[in-house]
Coordinates of C-alpha atoms and ligand atoms in Angstrom, one line a residue:
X1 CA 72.8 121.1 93.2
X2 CA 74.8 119.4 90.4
X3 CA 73.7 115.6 89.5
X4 CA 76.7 114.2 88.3
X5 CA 80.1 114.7 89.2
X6 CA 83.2 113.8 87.0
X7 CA 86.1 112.8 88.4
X8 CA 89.8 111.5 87.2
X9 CA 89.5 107.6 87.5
X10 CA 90.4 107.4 91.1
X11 CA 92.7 104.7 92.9
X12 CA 92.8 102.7 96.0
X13 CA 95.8 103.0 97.9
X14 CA 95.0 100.1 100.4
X15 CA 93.2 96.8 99.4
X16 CA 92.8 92.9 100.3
X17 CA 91.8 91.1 97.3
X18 CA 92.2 87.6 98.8
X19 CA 93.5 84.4 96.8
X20 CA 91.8 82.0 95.1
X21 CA 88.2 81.7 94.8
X22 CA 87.4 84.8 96.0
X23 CA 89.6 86.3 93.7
X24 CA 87.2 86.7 91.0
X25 CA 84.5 88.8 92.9
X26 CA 86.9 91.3 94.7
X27 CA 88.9 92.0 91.7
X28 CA 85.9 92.6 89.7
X29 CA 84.7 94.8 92.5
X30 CA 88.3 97.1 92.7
X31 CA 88.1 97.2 89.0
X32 CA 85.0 98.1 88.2
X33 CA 85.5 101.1 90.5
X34 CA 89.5 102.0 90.4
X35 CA 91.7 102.2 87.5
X36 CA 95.1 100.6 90.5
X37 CA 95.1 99.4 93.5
X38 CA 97.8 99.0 96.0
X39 CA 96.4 95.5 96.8
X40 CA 97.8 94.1 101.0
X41 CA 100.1 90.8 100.8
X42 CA 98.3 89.5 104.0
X43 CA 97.4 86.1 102.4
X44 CA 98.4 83.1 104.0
X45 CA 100.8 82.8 104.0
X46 CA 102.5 86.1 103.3
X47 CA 103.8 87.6 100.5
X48 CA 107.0 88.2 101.8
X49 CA 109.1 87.9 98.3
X50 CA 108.7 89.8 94.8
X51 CA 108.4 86.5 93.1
X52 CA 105.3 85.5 95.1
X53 CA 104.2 89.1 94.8
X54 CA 104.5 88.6 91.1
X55 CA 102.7 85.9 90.8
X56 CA 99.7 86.8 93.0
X57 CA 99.5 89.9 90.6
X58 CA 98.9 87.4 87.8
X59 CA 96.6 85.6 89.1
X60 CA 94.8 88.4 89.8
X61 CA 94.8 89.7 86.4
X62 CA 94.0 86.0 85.4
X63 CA 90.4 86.5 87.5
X64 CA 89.8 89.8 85.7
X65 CA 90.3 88.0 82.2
X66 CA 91.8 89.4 79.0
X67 CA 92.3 93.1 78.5
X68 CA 91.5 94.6 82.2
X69 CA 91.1 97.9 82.8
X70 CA 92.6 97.7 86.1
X71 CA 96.4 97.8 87.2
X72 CA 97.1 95.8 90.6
X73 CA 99.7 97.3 92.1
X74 CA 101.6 94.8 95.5
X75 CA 103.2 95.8 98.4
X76 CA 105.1 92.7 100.1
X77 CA 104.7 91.8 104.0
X78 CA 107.6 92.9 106.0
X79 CA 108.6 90.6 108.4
X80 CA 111.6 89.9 111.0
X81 CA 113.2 88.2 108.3
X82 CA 113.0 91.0 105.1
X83 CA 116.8 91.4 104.2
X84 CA 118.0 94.4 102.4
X85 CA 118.0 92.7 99.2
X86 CA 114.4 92.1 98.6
X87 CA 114.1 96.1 99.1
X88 CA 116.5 96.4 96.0
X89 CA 114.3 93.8 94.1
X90 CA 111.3 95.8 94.9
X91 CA 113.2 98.9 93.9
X92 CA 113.7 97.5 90.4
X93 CA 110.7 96.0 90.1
X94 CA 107.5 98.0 88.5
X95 CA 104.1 96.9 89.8
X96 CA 105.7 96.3 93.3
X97 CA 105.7 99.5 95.2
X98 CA 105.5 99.2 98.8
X99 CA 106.2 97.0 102.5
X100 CA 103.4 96.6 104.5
X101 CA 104.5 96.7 108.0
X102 CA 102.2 94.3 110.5
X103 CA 103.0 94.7 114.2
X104 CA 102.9 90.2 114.7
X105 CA 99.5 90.2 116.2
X106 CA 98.4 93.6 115.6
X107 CA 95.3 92.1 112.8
X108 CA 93.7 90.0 111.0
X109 CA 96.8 87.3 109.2
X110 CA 99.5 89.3 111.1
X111 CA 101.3 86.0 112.9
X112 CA 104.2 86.9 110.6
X113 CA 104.5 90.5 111.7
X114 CA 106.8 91.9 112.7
X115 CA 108.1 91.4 116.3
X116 CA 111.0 94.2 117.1
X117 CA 111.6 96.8 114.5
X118 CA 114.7 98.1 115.5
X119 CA 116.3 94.8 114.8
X120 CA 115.3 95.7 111.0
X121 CA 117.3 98.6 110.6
X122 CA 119.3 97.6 107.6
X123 CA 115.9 96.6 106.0
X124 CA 114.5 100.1 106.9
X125 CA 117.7 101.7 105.7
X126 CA 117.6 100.3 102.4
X127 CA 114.0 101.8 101.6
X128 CA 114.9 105.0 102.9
X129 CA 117.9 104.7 100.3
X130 CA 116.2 103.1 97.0
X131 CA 113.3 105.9 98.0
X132 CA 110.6 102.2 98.8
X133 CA 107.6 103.9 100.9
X134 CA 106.8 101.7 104.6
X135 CA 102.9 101.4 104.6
X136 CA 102.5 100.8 108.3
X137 CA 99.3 99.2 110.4
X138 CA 99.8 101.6 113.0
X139 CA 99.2 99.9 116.2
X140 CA 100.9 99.0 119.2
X141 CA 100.4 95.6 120.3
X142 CA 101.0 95.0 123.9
X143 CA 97.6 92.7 125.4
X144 CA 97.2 95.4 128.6
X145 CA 96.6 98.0 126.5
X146 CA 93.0 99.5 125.8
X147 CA 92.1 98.3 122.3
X148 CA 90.9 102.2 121.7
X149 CA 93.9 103.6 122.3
X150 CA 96.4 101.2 120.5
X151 CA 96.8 104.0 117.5
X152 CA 97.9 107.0 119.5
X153 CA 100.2 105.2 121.4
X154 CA 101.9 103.3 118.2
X155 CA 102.2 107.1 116.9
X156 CA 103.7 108.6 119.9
X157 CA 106.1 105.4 121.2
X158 CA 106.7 104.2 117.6
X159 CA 106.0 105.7 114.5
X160 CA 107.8 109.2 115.6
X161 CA 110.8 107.6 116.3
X162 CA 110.6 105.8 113.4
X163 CA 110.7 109.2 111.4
X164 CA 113.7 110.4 113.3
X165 CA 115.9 107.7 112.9
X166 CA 114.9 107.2 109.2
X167 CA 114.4 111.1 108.0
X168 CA 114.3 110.2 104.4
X169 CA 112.0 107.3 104.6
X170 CA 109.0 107.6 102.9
X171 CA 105.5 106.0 104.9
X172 CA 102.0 105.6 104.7
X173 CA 100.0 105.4 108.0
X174 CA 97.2 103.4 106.9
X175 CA 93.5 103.4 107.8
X176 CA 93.8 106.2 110.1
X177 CA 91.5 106.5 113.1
X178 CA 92.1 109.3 115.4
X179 CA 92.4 113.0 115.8
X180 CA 96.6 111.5 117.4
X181 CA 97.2 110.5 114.3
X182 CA 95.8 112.5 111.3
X183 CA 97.1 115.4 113.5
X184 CA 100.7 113.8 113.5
X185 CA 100.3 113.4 109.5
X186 CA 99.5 116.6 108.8
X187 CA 102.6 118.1 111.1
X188 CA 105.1 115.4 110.0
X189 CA 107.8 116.2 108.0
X190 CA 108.0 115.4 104.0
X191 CA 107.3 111.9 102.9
X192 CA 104.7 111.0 105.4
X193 CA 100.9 110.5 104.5
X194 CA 97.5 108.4 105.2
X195 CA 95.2 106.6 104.2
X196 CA 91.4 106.9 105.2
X197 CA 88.3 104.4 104.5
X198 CA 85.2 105.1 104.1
X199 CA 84.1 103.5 107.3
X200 CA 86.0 105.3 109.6
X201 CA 84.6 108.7 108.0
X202 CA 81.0 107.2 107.5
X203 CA 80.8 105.4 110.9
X204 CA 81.9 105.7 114.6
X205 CA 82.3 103.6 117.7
X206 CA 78.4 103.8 118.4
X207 CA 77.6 102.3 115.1
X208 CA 79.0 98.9 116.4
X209 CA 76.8 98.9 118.9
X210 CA 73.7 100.7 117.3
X211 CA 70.8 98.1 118.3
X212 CA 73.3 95.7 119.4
X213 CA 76.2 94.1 118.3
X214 CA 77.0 95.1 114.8
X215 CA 79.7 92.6 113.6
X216 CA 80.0 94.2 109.9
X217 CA 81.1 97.3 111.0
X218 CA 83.9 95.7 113.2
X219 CA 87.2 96.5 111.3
X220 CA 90.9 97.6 112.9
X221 CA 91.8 99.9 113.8
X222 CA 88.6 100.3 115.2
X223 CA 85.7 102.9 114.8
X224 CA 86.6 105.4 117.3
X225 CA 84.7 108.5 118.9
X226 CA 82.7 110.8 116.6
X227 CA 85.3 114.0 117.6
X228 CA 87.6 111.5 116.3
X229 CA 85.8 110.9 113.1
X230 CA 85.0 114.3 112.4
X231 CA 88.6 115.1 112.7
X232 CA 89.2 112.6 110.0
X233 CA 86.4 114.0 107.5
X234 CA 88.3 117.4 108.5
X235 CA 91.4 116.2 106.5
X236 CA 90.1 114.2 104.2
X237 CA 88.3 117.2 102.5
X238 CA 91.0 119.4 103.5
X239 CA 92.8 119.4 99.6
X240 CA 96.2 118.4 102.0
X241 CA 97.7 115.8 99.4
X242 CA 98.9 113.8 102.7
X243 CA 95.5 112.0 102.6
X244 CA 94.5 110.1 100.3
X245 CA 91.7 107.2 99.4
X246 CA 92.6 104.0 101.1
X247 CA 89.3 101.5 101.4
X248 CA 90.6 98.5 103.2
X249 CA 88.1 96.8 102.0
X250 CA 88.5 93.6 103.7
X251 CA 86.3 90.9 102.5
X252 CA 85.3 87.7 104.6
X253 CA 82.6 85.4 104.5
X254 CA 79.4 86.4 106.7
X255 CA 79.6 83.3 108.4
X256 CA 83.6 84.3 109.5
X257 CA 82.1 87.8 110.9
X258 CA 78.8 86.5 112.4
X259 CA 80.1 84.4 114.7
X260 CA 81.4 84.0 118.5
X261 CA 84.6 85.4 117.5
X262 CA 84.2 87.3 114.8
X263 CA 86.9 88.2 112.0
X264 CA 87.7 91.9 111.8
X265 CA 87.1 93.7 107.8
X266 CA 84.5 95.8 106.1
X267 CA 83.7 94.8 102.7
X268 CA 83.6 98.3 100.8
X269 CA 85.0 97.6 97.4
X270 CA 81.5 97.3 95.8
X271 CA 80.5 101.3 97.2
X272 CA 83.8 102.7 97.7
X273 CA 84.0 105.2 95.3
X274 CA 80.0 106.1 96.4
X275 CA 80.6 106.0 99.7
X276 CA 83.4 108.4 99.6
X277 CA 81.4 110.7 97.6
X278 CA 78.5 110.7 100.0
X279 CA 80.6 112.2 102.9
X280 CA 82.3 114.5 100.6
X281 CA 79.2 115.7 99.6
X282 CA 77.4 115.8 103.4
X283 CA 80.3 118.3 104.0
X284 CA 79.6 119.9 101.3
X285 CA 82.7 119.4 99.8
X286 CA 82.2 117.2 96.3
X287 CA 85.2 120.0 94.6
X288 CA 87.7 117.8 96.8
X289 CA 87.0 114.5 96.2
X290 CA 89.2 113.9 92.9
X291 CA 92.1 115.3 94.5
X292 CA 91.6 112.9 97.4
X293 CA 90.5 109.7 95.7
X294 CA 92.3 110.2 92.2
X295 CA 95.4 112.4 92.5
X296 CA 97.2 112.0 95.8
X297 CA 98.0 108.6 96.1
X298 CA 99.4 109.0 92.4
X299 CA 101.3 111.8 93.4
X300 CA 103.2 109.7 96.8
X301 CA 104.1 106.8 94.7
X302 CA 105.4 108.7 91.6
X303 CA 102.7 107.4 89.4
X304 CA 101.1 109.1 86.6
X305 CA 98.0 110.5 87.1
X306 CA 95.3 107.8 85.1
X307 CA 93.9 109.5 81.9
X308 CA 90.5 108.1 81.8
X309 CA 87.4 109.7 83.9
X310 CA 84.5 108.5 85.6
X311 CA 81.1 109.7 86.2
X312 CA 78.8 109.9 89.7
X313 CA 75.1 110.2 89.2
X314 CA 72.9 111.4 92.3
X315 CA 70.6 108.5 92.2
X316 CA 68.8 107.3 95.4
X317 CA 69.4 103.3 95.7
X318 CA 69.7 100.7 98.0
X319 CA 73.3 98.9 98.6
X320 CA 72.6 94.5 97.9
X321 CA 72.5 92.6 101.5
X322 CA 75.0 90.0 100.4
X323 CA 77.7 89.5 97.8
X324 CA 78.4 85.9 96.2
X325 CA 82.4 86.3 97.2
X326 CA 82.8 82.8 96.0
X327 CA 80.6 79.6 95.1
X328 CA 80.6 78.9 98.5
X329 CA 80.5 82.2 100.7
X330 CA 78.7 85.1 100.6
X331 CA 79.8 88.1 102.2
X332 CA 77.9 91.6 103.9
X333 CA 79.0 94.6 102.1
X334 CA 79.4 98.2 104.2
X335 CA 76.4 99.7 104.0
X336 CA 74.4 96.4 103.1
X337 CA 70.6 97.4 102.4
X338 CA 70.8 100.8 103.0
X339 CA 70.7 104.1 100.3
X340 CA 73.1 105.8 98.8
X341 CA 72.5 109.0 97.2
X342 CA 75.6 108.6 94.5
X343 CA 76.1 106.0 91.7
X344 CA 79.0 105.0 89.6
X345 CA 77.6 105.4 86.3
Ligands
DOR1 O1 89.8 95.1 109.7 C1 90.8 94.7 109.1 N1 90.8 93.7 108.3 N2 92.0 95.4 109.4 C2 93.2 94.9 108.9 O2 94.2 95.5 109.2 C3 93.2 93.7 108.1 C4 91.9 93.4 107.4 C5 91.8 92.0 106.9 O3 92.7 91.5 106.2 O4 90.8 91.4 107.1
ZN2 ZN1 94.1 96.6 105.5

């Protein structure tokens, strides 16, 4: 039983860093563990442009002070009103890679979402042309429906429409949840992958509920069944180059997720890299996390493969109960006071 493991410095494919205060912690957090990260433009309000995308990337590289090691990578908010052009901005600009596409309503900051996708059809046929990838919150919206199912049925009614009428466009179903949906991945055509968290391969729908109410492992899409979840870890370790390391970490203040109506986000940044590696290695599979966490995502987005390497120690220790997120919040990070068996060295 090896203990260490040396990867490729891996990347995050799907992060919120937040604004302002909070900035400081979660880039530290991302950086300390990824060498990029594709970080999510649900602020508020949006980033809908390049040139607030722009400058949100500075400002996170102003929190991480002189000389990071870490390259923040922005995908801009899609809404009803994304034109054409701003897809041939992003085309041209390096360091903005991506749309994020909310269904309005669908998640945590999604008011601006987007309400009727086929009206965006010149917006969608521009990415498909200048080769943008669609990262896509893959739910459907509609109040009647039950929350569990809201994945499987924006796969079927939307998302494989979507690839039909757009067969060059390139997307990203992020923070996949169900057996529906890494099974639709897998069988899709060219130009279609996931992203998977930690959570939903650590975690299932009894684990918000273990004890009672659990309101830090509440995240959307939520935890599903465990046949669901192990159909995820199936994938994930599979060495298919469709799935790749996604966290969502989602940072909010414990007093924003321990309340009467609690916000949805797990905080994973601080044991992502750890986390990952402890399923990996539960399924006996350690030989597939760097492809997974370090060379797929790199490999969608056309981006070089990162040079540098990091090391994993086994190492039994116990994750901190809270995070200072800023001088005035603290936050509950996944996993908060329990072990891990892997440590970023
Ligand atoms: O749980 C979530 N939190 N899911 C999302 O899609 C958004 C995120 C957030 O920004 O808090
Ligand atoms: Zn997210």
């Amino acid at each position: 039983m090896a203990d260490f493991l040396e990867i490729t410095r891996p990347d995050d494919a799907h992060v919120h860093l937040r604004d302002g205060a909070a900035l400081g912690c979660t880039a530290a957090f991302s950086a300390a563990q990824f060498a990029r990260a594709l970080v999510m433009p649900n602020l508020l309000p949006p980033v809908t442009g390049v040139a607030e995308a722009l400058a949100y990337r500075g400002r996170i590289l102003e929190a991480l002070g002189p000389e990071p090691e870490f390259e923040p990578l922005m995908a801009l908010y899609l809404t009803d009103e994304t034109r054409p052009a701003e897809v041939r901005r992003v085309a041209e600009t390096p360091g903005v890679l991506a749309f994020k596409l909310y269904p309005k309503g669908a998640t945590t900051h999604s008011q601006a979402g987007v309400t009727r996708l086929a009206a965006l059809a010149p917006t969608l046929e521009a990415m498909q042309e200048h080769g943008v990838p669609l990262c896509i919150h893959g739910e459907a919206t509609d109040p009647g429906l039950d929350v569990f199912d809201r994945e499987k049925i924006f796969v079927a009614e939307t998302l494989a429409p979507l690839l039909e009428e757009f067969p060059g466009l390139r997307v990203v179903l992020e923070h996949i949840t169900t057996r529906e949906a890494a099974q639709f991945v897998g069988a899709a055509r060219a130009g279609v992958a996931a992203t998977i968290t930690p959570q939903h391969l650590l975690l299932n729908r009894n684990d918000l509920f273990a004890g009672g109410l659990r309101p830090h492992h509440y995240c959307l899409p939520l935890l599903k069944r465990a046949v669901h979840q192990r159909e995820l870890q199936r994938v994930a370790i599979s060495g298919n180059p469709r799935f790749f390391l996604g966290s969502d970490s989602a940072p909010h203040s414990a007093a924003a997720k321990e309340s009467a109506c609690g916000c949805a986000g797990c905080f994973c940044a601080p044991v992502a890299i750890e986390l990952y590696a402890e399923v990996f290695d539960a399924l006996d599979a350690l030989d597939k996390l760097e492809g997974f966490a370090s060379h797929f995502a790199a490999e969608f987005y056309g981006l070089p493969r990162n040079t540098s390497r990091v090391r994993l120690e086994r190492k039994t220790w116990r994750v901190p109960e809270t995070i200072e997120l800023s001088p005035t919040e603290e936050s509950v990070p996944l996993w908060a006071g329990r072990e891990l068996s892997w440590k970023l060295a």
